[in-house]
Coordinates of C-alpha atoms in Angstrom, one line a residue:
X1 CA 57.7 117.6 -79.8
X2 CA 60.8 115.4 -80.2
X3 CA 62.5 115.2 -83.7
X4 CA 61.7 111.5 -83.3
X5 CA 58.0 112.1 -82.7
X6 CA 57.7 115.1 -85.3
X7 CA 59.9 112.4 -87.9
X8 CA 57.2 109.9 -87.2
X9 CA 54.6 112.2 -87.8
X10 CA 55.5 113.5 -91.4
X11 CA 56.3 109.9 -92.2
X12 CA 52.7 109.2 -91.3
X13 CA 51.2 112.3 -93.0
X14 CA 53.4 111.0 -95.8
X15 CA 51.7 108.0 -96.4
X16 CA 48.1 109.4 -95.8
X17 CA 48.9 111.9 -98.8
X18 CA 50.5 108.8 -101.0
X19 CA 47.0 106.5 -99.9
X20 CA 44.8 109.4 -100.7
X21 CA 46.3 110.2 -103.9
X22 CA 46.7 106.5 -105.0
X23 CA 43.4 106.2 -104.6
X24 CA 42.1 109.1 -106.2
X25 CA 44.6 109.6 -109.3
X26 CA 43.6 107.5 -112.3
X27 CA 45.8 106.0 -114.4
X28 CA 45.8 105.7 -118.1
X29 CA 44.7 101.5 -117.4
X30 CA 42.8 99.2 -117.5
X31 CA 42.8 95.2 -116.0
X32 CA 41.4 92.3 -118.0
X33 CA 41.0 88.9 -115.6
X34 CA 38.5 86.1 -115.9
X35 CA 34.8 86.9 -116.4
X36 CA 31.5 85.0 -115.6
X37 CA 30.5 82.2 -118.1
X38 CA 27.3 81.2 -119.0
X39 CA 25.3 77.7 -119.6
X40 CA 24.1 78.2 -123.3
X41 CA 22.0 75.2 -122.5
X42 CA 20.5 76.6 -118.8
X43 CA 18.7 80.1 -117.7
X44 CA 19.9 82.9 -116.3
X45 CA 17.7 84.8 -113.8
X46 CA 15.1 82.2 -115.3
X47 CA 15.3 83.1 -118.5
X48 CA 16.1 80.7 -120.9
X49 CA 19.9 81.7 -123.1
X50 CA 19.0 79.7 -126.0
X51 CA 14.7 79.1 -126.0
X52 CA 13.9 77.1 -129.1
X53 CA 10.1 77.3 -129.9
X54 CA 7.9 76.4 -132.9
X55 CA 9.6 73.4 -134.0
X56 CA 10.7 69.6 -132.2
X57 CA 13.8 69.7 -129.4
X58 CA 15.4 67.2 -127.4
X59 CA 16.3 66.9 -124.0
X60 CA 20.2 68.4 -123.1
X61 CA 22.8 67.1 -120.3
X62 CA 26.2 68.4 -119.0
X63 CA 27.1 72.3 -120.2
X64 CA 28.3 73.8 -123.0
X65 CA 29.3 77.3 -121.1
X66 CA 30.5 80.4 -123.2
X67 CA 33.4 82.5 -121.4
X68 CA 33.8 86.1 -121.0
X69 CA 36.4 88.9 -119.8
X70 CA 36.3 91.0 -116.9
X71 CA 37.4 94.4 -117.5
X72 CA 37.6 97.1 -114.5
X73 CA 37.9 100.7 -115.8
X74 CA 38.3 103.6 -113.5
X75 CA 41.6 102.0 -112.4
X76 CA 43.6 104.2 -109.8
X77 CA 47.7 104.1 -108.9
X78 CA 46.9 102.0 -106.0
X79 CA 44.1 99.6 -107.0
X80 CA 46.7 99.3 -110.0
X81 CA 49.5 97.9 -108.3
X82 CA 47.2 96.0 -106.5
X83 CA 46.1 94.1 -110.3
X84 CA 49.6 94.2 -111.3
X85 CA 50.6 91.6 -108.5
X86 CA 47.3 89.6 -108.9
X87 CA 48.5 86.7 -110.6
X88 CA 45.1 86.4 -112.3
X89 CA 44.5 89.9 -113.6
X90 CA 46.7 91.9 -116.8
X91 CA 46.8 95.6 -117.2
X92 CA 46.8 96.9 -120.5
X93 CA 46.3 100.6 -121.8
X94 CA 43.0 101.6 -121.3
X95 CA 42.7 102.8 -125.4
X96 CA 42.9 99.2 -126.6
X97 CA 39.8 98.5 -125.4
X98 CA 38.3 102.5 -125.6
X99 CA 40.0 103.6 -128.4
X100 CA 40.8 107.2 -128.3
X101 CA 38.3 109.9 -129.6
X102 CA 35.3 107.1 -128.4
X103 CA 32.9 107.3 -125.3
X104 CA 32.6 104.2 -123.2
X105 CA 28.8 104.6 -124.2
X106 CA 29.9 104.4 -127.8
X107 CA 32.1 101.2 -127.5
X108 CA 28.9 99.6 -125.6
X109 CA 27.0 100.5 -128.3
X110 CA 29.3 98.5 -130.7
X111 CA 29.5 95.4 -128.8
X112 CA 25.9 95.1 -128.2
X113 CA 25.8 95.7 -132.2
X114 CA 28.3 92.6 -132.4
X115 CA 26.7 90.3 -129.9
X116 CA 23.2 90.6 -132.0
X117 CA 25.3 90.2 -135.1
X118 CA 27.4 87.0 -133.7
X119 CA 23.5 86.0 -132.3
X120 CA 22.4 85.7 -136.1
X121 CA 25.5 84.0 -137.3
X122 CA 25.2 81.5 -134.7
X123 CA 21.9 80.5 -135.8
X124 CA 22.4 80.7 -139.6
X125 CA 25.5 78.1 -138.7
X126 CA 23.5 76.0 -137.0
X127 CA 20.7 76.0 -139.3
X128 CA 23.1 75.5 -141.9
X129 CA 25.3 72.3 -140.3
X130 CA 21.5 70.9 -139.8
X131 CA 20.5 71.2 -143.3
X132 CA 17.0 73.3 -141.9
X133 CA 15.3 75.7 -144.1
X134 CA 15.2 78.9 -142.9
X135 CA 13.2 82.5 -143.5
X136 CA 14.6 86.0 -143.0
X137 CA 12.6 88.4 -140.1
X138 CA 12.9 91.9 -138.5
X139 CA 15.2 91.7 -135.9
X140 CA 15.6 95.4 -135.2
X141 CA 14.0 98.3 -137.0
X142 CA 16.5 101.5 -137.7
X143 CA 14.4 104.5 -135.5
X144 CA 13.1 107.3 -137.9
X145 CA 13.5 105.1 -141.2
X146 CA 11.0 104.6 -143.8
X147 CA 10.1 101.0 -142.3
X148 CA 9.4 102.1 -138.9
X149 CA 5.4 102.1 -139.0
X150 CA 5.2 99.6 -142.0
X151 CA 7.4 96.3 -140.7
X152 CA 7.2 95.5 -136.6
X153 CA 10.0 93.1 -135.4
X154 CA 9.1 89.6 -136.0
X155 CA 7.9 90.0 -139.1
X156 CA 8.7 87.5 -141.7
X157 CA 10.3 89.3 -144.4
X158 CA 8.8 87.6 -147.8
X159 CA 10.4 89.0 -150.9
X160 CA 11.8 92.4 -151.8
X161 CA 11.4 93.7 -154.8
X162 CA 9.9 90.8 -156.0
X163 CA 12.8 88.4 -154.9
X164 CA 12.2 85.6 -152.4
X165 CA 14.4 85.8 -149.2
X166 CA 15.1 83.4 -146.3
X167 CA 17.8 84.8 -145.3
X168 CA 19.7 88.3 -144.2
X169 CA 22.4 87.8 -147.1
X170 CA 19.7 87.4 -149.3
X171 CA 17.6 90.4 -147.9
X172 CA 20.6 92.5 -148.6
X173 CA 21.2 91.2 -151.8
X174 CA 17.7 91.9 -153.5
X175 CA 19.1 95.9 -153.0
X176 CA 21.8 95.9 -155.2
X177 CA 21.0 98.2 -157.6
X178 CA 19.2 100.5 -155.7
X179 CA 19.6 104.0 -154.5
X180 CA 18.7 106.2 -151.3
X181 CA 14.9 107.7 -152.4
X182 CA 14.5 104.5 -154.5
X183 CA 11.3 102.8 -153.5
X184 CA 10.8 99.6 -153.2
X185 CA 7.9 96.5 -152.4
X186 CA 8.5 94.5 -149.4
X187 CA 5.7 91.5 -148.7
X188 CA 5.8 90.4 -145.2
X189 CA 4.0 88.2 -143.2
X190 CA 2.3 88.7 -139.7
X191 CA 0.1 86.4 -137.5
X192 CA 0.2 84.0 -140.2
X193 CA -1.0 86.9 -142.8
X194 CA 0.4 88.2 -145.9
X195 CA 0.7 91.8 -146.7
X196 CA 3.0 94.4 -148.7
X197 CA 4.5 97.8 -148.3
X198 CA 5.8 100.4 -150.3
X199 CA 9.5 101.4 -148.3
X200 CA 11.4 104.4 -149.7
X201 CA 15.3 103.1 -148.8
X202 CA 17.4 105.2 -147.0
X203 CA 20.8 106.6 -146.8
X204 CA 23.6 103.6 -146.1
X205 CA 26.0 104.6 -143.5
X206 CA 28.7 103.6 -146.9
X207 CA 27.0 105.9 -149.1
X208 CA 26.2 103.3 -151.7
X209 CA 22.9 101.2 -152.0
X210 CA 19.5 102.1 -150.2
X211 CA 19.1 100.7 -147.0
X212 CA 15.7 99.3 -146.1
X213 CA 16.1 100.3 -142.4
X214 CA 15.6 97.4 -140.5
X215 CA 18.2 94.7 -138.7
X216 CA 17.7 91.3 -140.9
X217 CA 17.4 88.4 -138.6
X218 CA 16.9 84.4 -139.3
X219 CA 14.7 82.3 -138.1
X220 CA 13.9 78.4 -138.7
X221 CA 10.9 77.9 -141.6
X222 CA 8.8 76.6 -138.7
X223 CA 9.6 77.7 -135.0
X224 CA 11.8 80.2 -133.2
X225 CA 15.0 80.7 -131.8
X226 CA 15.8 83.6 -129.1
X227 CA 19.1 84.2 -127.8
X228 CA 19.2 86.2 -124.3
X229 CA 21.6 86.8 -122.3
X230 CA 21.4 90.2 -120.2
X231 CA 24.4 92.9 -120.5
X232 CA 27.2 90.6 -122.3
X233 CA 28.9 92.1 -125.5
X234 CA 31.2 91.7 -128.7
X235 CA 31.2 88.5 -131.3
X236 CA 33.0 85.5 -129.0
X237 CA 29.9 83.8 -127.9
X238 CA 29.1 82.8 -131.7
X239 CA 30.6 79.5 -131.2
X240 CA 29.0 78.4 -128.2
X241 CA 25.4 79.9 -129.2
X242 CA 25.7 77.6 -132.3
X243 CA 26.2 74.8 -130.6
X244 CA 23.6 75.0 -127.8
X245 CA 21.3 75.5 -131.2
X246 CA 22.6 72.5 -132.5
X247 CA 22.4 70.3 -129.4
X248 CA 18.5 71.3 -128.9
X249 CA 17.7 70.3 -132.1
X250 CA 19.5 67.2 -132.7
X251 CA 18.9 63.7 -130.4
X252 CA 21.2 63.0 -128.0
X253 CA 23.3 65.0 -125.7
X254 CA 25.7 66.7 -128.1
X255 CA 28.7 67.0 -125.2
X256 CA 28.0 63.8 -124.1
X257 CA 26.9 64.8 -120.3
X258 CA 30.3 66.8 -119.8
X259 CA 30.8 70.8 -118.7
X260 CA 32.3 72.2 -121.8
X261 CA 33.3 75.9 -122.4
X262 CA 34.6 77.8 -124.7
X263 CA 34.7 81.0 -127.2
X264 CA 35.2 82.0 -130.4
X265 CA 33.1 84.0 -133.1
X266 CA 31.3 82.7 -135.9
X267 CA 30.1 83.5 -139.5
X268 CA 26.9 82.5 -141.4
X269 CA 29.3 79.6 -143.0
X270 CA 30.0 78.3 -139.7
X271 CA 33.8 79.4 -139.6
X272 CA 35.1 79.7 -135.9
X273 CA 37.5 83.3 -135.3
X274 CA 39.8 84.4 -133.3
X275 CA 38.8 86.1 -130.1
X276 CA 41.3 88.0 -127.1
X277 CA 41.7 87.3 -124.0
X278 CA 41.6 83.4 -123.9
X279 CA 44.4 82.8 -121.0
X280 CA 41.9 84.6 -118.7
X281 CA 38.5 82.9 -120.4
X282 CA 40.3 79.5 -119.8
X283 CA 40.7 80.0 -116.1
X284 CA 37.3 81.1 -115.9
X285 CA 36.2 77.8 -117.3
X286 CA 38.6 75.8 -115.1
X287 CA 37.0 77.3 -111.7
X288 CA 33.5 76.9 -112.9
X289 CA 34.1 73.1 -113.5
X290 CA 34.9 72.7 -117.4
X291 CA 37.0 69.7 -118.3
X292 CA 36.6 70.5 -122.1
X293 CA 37.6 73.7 -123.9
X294 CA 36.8 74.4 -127.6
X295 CA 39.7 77.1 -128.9
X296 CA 39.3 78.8 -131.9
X297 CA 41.9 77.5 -134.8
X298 CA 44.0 80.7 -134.7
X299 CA 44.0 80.6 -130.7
X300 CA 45.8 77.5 -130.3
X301 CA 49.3 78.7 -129.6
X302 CA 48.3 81.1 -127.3
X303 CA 46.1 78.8 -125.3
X304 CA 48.7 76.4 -125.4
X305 CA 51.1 77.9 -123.6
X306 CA 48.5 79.6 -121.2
X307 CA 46.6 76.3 -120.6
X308 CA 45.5 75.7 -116.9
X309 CA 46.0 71.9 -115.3
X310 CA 42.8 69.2 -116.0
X311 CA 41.7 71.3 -119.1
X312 CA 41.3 69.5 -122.4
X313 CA 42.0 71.9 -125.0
X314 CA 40.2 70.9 -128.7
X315 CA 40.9 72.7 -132.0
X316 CA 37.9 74.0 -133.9
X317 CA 38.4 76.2 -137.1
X318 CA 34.5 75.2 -138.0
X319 CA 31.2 74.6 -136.1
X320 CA 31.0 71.3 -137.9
X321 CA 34.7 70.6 -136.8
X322 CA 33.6 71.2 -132.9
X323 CA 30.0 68.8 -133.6
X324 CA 32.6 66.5 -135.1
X325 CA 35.3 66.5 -132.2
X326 CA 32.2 66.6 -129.3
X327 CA 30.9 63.5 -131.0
X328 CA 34.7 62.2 -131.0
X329 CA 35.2 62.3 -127.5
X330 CA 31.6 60.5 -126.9
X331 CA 32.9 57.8 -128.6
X332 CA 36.7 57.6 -127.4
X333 CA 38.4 58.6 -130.0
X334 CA 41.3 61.2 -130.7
X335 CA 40.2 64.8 -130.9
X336 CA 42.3 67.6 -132.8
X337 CA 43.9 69.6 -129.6
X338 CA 46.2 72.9 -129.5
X339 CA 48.6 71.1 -127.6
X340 CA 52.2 69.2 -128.7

């Protein structure tokens, strides 16, 4: 064999050792980009995202899309640099979105925690900016507590301790006072019948008040509302949840026929928070068709300078702030934005 030919062949066997390694070495990484987003006003894998039953709707137009981020885990020295030139994809260290000393089962676990959470705020705020009455229910019931067996989910939760509730704030607050052991009266209501039951609260995870050992949920008085929406995590979708509540209950097509998108969590009270990633949730919205995108108050100057071409950004620090400025562009006039 020639030194030329033997020089070509360990270059070769070179590169074969660097490909197999880069693709089998992991690195301490992972890449955010843009992720799916989602109609709050249409179906996905025919099931409705928002289903409003019980209690008068009206007909809906255009979109009013939440946005997501793409994460890919399991990234390896090659597929790495491969996201590092990718003009739409970020690496970041893999523990600010797995924090150390947490499984990736455990962080799941927390986000579906916080989208069923940001699912409750996002009808309380709509309820709320619509002036409906309301009643609390059993969303979820803790497994092993002193309710499972007494309350099913979808119970309407009457009073506790004697105290009217209609709402999970107010389910909570009926057990201050109380202590793990402590028992208590809870009337409920099922199939349009009343009944009570005796609960012994549990331990809180705090170590303060007894817990009752169900999830709190809200419902209208009359009717129901049932967010679904398949695998997607964490608080952002708040915002848009509320609004696709607000749109099915109100006359008229709320984003006046357009495809709007956007993010952003939400309280009971109807304030809008902050989210991350919104560069890549922006483009997202872009290439699905958005003209419109609603951007959380303390997002602005981050989405300003990240902004794609042909996309509107609007300011909303409040849910009635984003019905206000949807309304505002139906009728022509200037919208709060997060640009100069």
């Amino acid at each position: 064999m020639s030194r030329r030919t033997s020089t070509l062949v360990a270059a070769v066997l070179l590169v074969v050792v660097v490909v197999g390694v880069g693709t089998v070495v992991r690195v301490p990484f992972v890449a955010l980009g843009p992720g799916p987003t989602y109609d709050t006003l249409g179906a996905v894998d025919g099931t409705p995202v928002v289903a409003v039953e019980g209690t008068p709707t009206f007909p809906t137009a255009g979109h009013l899309n939440m946005t997501t981020v793409a994460v890919s885990d399991g990234v390896t020295a090659l597929s790495a640099l491969g996201f590092w030139l990718a003009p739409d994809r970020r690496l970041v260290p893999r523990d600010t979105v797995y924090p150390p000393g947490q499984t990736t089962e455990q962080v799941d676990e927390q986000n579906t925690a916080q989208f069923a959470a940001s699912e409750t705020n996002a009808e309380l705020a709509a309820m709320a900016e619509l002036a409906l009455p309301t009643r609390a229910t059993v969303a979820e019931i803790v497994s092993g507590s002193a309710a499972e067996g007494a309350l099913r989910e979808g119970d309407t939760i009457v009073s506790v301790r004697g105290v009217p509730v209609a709402t999970p704030d107010q389910v909570a607050a009926a057990l201050n006072g109380t202590a793990p052991g402590d028992p208590v009266n809870v009337v409920y209501e099922r199939a349009g019948a009343r009944a009570e039951a005796r609960i012994v609260l549990g331990p809180s995870p705090d170590g303060g008040r007894g817990m009752l050992g169900v999830r709190p949920g809200v419902e209208p008085a009359t009717g129901d509302i049932t967010i679904s929406l398949g695998d997607v995590g964490g608080p952002s979708a708040g915002l848009m949840f509320a609004l696709a509540v607000v749109d099915k209950l109100t006359p008229g097509e709320l984003n006046g026929g357009r495809f709007v998108a956007g993010t952003g969590t939400i309280d009971a009270a109807g304030t809008v928070g902050p989210i991350g990633g919104i560069p890549f949730k922006m483009l997202a919205a872009r290439d699905a068709g958005a003209t419109v995108f609603l951007v959380p108050d303390a997002n602005c100057t981050e989405a300003a300078a990240n902004a794609p071409d042909e996309l509107q950004l609007v300011r909303v620090p409040t849910l009635d702030s984003a019905v206000a400025s949807l309304e505002a562009l139906n009728a022509g006039a200037p919208v709060p934005s997060c640009g100069p």
